[in-house]
GROMACS .gro file of C-alpha atoms in nm:
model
  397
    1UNK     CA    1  -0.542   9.110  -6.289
    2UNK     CA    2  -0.172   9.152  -6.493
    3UNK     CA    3   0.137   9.276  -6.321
    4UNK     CA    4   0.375   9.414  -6.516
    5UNK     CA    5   0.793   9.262  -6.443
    6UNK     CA    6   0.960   9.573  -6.558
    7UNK     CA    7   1.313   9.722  -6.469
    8UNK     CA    8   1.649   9.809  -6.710
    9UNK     CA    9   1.802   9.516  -6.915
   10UNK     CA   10   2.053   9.281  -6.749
   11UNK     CA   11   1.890   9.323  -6.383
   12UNK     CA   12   1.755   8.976  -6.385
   13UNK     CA   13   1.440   9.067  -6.480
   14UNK     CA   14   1.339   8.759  -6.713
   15UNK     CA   15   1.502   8.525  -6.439
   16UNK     CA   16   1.239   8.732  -6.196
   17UNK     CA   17   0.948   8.647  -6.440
   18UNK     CA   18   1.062   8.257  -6.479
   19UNK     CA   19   1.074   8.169  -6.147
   20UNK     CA   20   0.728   8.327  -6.056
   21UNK     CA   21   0.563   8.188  -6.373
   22UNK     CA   22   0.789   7.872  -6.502
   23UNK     CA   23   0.747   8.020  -6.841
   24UNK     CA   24   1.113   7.911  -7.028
   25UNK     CA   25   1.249   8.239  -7.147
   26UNK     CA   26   1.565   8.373  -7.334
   27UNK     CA   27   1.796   8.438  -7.021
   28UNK     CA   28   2.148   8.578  -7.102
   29UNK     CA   29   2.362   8.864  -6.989
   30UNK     CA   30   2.328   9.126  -7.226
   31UNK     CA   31   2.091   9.374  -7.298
   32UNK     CA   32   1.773   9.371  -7.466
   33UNK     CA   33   1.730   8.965  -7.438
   34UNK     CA   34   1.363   9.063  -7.394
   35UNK     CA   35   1.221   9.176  -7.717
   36UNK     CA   36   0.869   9.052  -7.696
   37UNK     CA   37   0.667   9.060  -7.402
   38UNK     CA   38   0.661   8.743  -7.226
   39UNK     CA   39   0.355   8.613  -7.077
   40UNK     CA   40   0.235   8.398  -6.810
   41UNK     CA   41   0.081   8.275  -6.486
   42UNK     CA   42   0.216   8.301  -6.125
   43UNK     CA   43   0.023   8.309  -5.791
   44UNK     CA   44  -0.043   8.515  -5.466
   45UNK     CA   45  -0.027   8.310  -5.205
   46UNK     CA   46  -0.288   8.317  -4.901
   47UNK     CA   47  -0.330   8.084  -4.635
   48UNK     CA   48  -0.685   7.892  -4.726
   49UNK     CA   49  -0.996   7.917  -4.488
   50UNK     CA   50  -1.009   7.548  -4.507
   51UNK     CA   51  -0.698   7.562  -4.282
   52UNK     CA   52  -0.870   7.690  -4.014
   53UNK     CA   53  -1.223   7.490  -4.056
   54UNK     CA   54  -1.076   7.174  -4.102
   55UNK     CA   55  -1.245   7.093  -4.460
   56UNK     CA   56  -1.123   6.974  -4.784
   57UNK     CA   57  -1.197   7.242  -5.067
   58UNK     CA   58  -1.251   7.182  -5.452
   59UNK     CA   59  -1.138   7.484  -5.589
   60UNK     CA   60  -1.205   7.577  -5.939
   61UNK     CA   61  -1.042   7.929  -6.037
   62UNK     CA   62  -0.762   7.841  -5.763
   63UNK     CA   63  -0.555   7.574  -5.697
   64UNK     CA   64  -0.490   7.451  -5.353
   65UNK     CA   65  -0.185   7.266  -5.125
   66UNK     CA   66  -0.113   7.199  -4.778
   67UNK     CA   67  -0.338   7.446  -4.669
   68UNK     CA   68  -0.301   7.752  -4.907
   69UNK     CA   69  -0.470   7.889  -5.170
   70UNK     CA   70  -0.309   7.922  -5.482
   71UNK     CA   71  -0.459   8.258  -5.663
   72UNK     CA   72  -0.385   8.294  -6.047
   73UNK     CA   73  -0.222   8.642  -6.174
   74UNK     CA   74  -0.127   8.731  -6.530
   75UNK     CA   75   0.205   8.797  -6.552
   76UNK     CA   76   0.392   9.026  -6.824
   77UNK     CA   77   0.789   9.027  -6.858
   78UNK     CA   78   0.838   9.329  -7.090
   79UNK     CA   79   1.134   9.475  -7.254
   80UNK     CA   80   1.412   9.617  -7.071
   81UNK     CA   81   1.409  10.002  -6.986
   82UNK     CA   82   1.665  10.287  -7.046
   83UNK     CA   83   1.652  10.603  -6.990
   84UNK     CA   84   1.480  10.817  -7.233
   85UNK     CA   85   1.279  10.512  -7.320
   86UNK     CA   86   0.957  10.779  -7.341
   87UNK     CA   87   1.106  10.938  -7.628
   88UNK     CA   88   1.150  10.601  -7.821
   89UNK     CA   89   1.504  10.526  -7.713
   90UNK     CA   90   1.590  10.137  -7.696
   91UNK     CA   91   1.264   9.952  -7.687
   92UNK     CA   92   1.124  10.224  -7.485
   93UNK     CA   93   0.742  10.239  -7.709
   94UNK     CA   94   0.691   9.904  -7.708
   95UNK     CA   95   0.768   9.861  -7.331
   96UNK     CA   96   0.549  10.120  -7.236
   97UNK     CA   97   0.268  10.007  -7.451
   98UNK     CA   98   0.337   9.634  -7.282
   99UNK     CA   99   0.279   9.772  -6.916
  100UNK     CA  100  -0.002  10.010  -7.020
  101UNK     CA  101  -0.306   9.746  -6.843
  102UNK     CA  102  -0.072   9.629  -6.560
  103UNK     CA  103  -0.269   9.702  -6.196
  104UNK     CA  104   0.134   9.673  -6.034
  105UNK     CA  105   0.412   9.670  -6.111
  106UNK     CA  106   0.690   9.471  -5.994
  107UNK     CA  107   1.052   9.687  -6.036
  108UNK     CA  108   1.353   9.424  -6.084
  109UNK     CA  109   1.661   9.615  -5.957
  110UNK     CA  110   2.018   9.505  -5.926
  111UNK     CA  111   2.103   9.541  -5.556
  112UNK     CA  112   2.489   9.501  -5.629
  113UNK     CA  113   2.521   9.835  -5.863
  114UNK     CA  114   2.709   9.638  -6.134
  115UNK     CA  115   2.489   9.708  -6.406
  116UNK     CA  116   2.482  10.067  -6.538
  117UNK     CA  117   2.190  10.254  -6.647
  118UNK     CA  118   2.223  10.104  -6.979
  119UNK     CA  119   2.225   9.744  -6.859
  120UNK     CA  120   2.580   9.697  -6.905
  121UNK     CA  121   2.815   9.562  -6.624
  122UNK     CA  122   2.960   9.815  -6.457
  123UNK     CA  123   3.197   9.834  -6.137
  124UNK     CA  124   2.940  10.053  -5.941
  125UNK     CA  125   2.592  10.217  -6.040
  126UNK     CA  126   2.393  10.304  -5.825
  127UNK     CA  127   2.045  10.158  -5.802
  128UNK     CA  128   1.841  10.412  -5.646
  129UNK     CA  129   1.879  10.564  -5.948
  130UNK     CA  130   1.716  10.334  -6.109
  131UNK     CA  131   1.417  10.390  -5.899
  132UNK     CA  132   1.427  10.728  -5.990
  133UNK     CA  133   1.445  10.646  -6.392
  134UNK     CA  134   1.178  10.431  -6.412
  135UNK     CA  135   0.925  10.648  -6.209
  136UNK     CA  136   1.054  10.964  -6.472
  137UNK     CA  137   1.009  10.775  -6.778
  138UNK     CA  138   0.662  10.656  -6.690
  139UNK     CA  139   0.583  11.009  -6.544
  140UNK     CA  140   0.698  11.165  -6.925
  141UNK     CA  141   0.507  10.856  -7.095
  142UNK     CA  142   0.108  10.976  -6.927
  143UNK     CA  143   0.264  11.354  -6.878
  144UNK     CA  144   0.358  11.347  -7.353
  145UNK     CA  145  -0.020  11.155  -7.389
  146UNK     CA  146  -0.188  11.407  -7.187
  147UNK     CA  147   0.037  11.759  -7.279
  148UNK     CA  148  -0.085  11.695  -7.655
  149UNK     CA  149  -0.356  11.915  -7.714
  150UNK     CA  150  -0.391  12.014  -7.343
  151UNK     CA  151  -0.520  12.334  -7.399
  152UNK     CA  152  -0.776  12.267  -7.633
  153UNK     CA  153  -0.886  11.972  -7.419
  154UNK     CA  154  -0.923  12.158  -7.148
  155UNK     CA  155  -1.124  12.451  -7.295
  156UNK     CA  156  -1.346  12.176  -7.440
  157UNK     CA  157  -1.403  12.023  -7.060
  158UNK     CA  158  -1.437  12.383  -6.959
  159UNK     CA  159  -1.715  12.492  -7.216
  160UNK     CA  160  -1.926  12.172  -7.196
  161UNK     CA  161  -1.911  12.148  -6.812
  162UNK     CA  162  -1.781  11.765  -6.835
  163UNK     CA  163  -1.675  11.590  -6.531
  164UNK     CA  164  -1.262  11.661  -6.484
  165UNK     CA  165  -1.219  11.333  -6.368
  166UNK     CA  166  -1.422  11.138  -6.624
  167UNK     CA  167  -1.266  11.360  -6.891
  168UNK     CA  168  -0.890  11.225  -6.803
  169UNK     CA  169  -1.004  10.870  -6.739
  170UNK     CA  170  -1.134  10.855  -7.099
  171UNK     CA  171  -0.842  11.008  -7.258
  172UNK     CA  172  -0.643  10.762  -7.066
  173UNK     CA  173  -0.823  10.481  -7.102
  174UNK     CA  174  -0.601  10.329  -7.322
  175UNK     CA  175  -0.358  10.265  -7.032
  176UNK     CA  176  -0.617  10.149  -6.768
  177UNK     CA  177  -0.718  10.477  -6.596
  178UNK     CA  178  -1.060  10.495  -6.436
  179UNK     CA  179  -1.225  10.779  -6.351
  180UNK     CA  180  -1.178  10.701  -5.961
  181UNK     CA  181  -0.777  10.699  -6.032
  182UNK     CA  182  -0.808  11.008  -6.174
  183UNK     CA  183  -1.063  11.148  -5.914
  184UNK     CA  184  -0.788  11.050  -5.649
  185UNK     CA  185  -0.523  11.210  -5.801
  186UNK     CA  186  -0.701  11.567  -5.841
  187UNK     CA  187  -0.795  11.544  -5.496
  188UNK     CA  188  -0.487  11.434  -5.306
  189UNK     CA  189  -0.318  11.741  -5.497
  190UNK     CA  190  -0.603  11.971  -5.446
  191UNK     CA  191  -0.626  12.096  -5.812
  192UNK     CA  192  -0.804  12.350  -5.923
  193UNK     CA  193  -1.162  12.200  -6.068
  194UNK     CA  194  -1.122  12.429  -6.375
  195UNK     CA  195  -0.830  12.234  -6.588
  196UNK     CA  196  -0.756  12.546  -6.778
  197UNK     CA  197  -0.605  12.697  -6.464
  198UNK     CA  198  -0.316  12.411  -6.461
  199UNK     CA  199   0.044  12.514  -6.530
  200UNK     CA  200   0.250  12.297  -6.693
  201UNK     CA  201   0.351  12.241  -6.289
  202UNK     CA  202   0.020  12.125  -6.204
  203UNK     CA  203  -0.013  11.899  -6.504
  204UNK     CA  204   0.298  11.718  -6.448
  205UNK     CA  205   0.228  11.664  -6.020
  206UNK     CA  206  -0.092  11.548  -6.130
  207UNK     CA  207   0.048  11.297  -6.370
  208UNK     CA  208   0.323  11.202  -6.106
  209UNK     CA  209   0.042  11.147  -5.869
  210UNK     CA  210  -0.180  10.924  -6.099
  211UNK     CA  211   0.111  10.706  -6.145
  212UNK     CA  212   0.137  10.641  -5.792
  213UNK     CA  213  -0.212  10.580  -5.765
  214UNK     CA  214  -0.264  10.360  -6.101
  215UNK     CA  215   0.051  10.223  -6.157
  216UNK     CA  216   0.217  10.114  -5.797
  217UNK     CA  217   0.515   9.997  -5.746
  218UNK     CA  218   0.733   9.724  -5.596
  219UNK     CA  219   1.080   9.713  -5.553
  220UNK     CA  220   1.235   9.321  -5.597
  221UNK     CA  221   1.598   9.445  -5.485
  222UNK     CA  222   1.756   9.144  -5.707
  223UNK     CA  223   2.075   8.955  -5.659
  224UNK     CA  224   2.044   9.034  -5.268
  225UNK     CA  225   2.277   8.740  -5.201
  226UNK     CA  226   2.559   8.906  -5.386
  227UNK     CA  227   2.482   9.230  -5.199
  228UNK     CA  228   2.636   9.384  -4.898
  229UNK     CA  229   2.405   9.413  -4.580
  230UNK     CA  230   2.533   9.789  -4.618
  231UNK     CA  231   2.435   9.795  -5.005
  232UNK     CA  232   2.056   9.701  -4.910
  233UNK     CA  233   2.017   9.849  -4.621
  234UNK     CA  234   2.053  10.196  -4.834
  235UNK     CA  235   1.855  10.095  -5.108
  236UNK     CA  236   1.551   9.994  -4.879
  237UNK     CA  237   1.603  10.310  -4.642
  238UNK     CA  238   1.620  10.517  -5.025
  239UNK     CA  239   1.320  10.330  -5.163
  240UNK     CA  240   1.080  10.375  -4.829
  241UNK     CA  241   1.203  10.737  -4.845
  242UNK     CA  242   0.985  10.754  -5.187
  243UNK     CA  243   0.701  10.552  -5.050
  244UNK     CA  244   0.823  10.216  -5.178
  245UNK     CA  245   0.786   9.860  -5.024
  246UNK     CA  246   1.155   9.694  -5.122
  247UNK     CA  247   1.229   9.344  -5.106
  248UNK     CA  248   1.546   9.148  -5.077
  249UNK     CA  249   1.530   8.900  -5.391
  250UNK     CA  250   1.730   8.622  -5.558
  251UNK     CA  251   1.534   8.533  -5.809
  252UNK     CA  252   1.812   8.268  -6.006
  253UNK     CA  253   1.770   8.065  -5.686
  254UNK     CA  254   1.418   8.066  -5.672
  255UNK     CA  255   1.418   7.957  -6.019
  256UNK     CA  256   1.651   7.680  -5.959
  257UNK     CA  257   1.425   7.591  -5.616
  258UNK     CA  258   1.141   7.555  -5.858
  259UNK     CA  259   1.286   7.371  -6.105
  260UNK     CA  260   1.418   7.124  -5.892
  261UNK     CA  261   1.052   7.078  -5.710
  262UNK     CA  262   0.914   7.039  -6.044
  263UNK     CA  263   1.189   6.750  -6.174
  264UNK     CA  264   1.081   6.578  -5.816
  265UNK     CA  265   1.438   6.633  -5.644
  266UNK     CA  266   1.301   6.877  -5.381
  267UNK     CA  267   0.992   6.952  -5.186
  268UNK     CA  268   0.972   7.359  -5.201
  269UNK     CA  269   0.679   7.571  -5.154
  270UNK     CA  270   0.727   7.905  -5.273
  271UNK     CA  271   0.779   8.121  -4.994
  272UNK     CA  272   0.962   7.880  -4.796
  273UNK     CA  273   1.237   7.925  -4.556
  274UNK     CA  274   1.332   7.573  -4.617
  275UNK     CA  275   1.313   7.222  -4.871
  276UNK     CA  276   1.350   6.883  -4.832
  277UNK     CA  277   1.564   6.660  -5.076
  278UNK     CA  278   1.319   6.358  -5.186
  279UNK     CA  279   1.568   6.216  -5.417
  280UNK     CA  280   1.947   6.115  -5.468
  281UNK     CA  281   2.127   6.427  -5.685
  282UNK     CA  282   2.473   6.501  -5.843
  283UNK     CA  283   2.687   6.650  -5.594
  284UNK     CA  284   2.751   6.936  -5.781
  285UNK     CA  285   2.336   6.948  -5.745
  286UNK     CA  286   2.329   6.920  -5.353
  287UNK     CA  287   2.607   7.163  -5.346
  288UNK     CA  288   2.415   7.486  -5.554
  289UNK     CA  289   2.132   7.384  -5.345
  290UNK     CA  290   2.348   7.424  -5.020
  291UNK     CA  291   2.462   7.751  -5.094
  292UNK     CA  292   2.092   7.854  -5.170
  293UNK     CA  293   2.030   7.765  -4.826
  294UNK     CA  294   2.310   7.918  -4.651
  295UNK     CA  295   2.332   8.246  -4.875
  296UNK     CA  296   1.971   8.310  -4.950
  297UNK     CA  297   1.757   8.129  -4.763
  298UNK     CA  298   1.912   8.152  -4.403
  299UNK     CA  299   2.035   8.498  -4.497
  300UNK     CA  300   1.676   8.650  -4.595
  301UNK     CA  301   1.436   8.386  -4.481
  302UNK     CA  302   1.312   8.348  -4.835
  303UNK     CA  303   1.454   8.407  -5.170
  304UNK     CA  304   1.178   8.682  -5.196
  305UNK     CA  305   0.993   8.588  -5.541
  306UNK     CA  306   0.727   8.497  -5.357
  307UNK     CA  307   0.673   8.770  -5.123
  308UNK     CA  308   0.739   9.025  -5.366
  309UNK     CA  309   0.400   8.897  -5.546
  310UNK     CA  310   0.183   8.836  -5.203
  311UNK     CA  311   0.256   9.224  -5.080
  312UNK     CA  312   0.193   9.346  -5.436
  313UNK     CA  313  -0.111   9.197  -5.414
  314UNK     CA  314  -0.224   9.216  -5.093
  315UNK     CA  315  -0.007   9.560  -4.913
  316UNK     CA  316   0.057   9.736  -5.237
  317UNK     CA  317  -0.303   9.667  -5.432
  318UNK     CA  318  -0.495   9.643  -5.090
  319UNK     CA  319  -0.709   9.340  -5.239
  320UNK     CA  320  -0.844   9.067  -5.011
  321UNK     CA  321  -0.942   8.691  -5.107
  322UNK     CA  322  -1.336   8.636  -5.072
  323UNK     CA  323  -1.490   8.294  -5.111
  324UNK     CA  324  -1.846   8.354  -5.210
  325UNK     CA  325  -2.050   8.020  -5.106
  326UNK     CA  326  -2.451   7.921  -5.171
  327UNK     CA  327  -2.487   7.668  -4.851
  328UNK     CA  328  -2.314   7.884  -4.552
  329UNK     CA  329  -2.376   7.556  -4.331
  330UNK     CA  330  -2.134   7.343  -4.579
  331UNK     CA  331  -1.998   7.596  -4.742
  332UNK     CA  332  -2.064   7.458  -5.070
  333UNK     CA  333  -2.182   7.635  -5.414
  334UNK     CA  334  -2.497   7.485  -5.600
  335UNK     CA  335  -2.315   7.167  -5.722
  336UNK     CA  336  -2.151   7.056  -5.337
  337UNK     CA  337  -1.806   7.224  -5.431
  338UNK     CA  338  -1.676   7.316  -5.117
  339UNK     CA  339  -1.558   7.683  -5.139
  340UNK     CA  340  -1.485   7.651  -5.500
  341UNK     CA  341  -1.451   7.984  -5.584
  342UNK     CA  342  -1.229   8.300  -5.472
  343UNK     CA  343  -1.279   8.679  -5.533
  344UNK     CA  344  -0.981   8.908  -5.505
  345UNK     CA  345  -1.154   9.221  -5.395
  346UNK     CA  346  -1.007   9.576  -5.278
  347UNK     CA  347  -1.050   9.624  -4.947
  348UNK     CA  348  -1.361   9.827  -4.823
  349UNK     CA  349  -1.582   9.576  -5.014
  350UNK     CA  350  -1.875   9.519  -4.955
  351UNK     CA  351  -2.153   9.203  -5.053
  352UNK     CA  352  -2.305   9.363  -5.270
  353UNK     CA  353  -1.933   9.429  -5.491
  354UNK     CA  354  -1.915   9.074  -5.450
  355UNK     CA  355  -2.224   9.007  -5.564
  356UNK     CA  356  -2.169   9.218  -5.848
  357UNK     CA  357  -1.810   9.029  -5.926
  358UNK     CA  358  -2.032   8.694  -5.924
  359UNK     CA  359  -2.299   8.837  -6.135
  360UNK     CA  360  -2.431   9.144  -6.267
  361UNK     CA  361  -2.793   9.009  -6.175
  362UNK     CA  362  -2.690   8.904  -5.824
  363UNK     CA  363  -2.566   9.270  -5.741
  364UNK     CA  364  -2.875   9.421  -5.867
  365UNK     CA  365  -3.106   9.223  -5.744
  366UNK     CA  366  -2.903   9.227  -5.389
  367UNK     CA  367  -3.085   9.163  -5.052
  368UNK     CA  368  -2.862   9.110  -4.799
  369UNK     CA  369  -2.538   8.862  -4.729
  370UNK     CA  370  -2.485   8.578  -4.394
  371UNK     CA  371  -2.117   8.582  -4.311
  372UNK     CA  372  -2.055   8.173  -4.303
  373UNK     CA  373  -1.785   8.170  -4.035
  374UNK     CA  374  -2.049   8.383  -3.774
  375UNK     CA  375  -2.345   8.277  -3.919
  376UNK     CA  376  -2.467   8.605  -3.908
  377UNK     CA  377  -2.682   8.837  -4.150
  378UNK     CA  378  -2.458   9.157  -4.260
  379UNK     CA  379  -2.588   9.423  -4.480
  380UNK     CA  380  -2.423   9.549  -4.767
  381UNK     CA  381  -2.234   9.837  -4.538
  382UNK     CA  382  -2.050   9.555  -4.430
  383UNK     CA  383  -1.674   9.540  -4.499
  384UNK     CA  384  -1.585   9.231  -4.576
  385UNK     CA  385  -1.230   9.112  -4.450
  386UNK     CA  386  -0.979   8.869  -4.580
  387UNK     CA  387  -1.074   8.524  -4.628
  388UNK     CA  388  -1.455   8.593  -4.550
  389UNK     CA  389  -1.716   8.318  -4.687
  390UNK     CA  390  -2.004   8.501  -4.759
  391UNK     CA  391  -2.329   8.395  -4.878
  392UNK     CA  392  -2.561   8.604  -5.128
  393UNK     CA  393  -2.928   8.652  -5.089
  394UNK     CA  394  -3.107   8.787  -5.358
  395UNK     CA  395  -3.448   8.879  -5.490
  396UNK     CA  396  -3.555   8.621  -5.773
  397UNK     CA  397  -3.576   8.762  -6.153
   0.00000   0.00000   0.00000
C-alpha cells in the first residue's frame, strides 16, 4: 500500500511527509526543495480489537499502544507540481512517474493563498485552484499515455474482440490500473463497448473518471492555523463541491508534537486533542508548544496529520483491518501469538479474499470461515466488517 504526498512546491508538503513518517527531509521555503522522491513509513490508525476483549496482542506486521493498532503504509513525498507539469515543465516527468503506483493520494494545499501557482509567496492565490491543477495535470498525464496511438489501439481491440477493460488496464499498467478500475470507469460513464466510437470527448471523461477511481484524492488544507475560519470554510465547501474529503492541517506542529514525543519531553499520540509534558523544557519550548495547543489543537481538535491518513485509508480507499487467527477460542495463530497479524482489506470482503491475502493455497483450498467474536460459522458470502477475527478452514493439500 503507497500513498503518494503530492501538491505544488512551498505548500508544506515535505513538512506533511515528516511528521507522518519522521523521515528528516530538506525543508526550506523555496521551490523545488524536493528533487528526489522521499520515502518512508507512517501509519493508519485503528482502535485494536484487543481493546474491546480485554487481551494483550503480539503483533507482528503492526505495532500496537494503549489500545490501537498501529498499521504500516509506504509513504512517497514527491516533487513539487506546477502547472503544465504533464508536458515536462518543472519536475513535472519525474513527479508523475513517482506517484504512478500510489493507491491515494494525499493533496498538501496552502489554506492561506500565499503561495502562487508556482510556489512562490504571494499576497493572495487562491487554493481551489490548486485543486483544480493538480486533478488537470494528472487528467493530461493518463489522457497523453492513452491518446498515443488511440486509433490504432482501438481498431486492434476492435478486430480481435479483446476485452475493453482488460485492454486499458494493460496499457496502463505501468501506473497501477487494473482491469476492475478500468471496468468502473467505462461503466459509470456508460461508454460505448466499441472504443472506436470514442471522441476525443469520451476519451478524456473516461480518463477523468479513472483518475477518480484509481487515483483518489485527499485534501490536507495546510497551514489551517494561519487561516481564516472564512478562508477554510470556502475551500472545504469548494473541495466537497468536486467530491473531495478536506481536512484542516498543520502539519509543522505535528512535526514538532512528534519530535518532542520522540526526545521524551511530551506524551503525544498522533491524533490527539491533547499531550502531557513528562519533562522540564526551555521556556521558549513550553511556549511553541502552548500556542500549538491554543491555535491548533483547541482550534481543530487535532493538527490533522493523522486524520488525513486514517480517512484516506479507511473513507477514501474503503479498506477495513482484518485479523485472521488459527485458535478462534484464544485467538492465537499456530505459534500462541495473540492476533498477530492484520489484513487491510476493501470492504465487501469476503473469507475467502482473506484467505487468499494469507495464502494462495488457503483461498483455493477454502471451506468455510468461524467469526471469533460470535463464534459462529460464516460462508464465504459473508462480508466481513472492520476489526473482524476470522478463522480459516480449509481442505488439506
Amino acid at each position: 500500500m503507497e500513498i503518494g504526498v503530492v501538491g505544488k512546491p512551498n505548500v508544506g508538503k515535505s513538512t506533511f511527509f515528516s511528521a507522518a513518517t519522521l523521515v528528516d527531509v530538506q525543508i526550506a521555503n523555496y521551490p523545488f526543495t524536493t528533487i528526489d522522491a522521499n520515502v518512508g513509513v507512517t501509519y493508519a490508525v485503528a482502535e485494536h480489537p484487543c481493546k474491546e476483549l480485554g487481551c494483550n496482542p503480539n503483533p507482528q506486521n503492526y505495532e500496537y499502544k494503549d489500545g490501537l493498532a498501529l498499521l504500516p503504509l509506504k509513504m512517497i513525498d514527491v516533487a513539487g507540481l506546477v502547472p503544465g507539469a504533464h508536458e515536462g515543465r518543472g519536475l513535472g516527468n519525474k513527479f508523475l512517474d513517482d506517484l504512478r503506483m500510489a493507491s491515494a493520494l494525499i493533496h498538501v494545499v496552502d489554506a492561506t493563498g500565499k503561495t502562487d501557482a508556482e510556489g512562490r509567496p504571494t499576497d493572495y492565490h487562491d487554493p481551489v485552484e490548486d485543486i483544480e491543477f493538480l486533478e488537470r495535470e494528472i487528467d493530461y498525464w493518463i489522457y497523453s499515455i492513452l491518446r498515443k496511438n488511440w486509433e490504432k489501439f482501438a481498431k486492434r481491440i476492435k478486430l480481435q474482440h479483446l476485452k475493453l477493460a482488460q485492454a486499458i488496464a494493460d496499457q496502463l499498467t505501468g501506473i497501477g490500473v487494473s482491469e476492475e478500475d478500468a471496468f468502473e470507469a467505462i461503466h459509470r460513464l456508460g461508454l460505448d463497448s466499441d472504443p472506436t466510437k470514442w471522441s476525443d470527448k469520451d476519451l478524456l471523461a473516461f480518463v477523468r473518471e479513472l483518475r477518480k477511481v484509481n487515483k483518489p484524492i485527499i485534501i490536507a488544507a495546510n497551514k489551517a492555523d494561519a487561516a481564516s475560519d472564512e478562508q477554510l470554510e470556502r475551500l472545504k465547501r469548494e473541495g466537497e463541491k468536486r467530491g473531495y474529503i478536506v481536512v484542516p492541517t498543520s502539519a509543522a506542529a505535528e512535526l514538532t508534537l512528534r519530535k518532542a514525543a520522540k526526545a521524551g519531553f511530551i506524551d503525544y499520540v498522533p491524533g490527539s486533542s491533547d499531550f502531557k509534558i513528562l519533562k522540564p523544557m526551555s521556556t521558549k519550548q513550553e511556549k511553541a508548544l502552548q500556542l500549538i495547543k491554543e491555535r491548533v489543537l483547541d482550534r481543530f481538535g487535532s493538527t490533522g496529520v493523522q486524520e488525513v491518513i486514517n480517512r484516506a485509508i479507511f473513507e477514501l480507499l474503503q479498506l477495513i483491518p482484518v485479523y485472521p487467527v488459527e485458535d478462534e477460542h484464544k485467538l492465537t495463530d499456530q505459534f500462541g501469538n495473540v492476533l498477530p497479524h492484520v489484513h487491510l482489506l476493501p470492504k465487501g470482503s469476503t473469507p475467502r479474499d482473506l484467505a487468499y491475502k494469507v495464502h494462495t493455497d488457503l483461498g483455493k483450498t477454502f471451506i468455510y470461515a468461524v467469526n471469533a467474536k460470535t463464534h459462529r460459522r460464516v460462508g464465504e458470502d459473508y462480508e466481513l466488517q472492520f476489526n473482524d477475527i476470522i478463522k480459516i478452514v480449509a481442505t488439506a493439500r
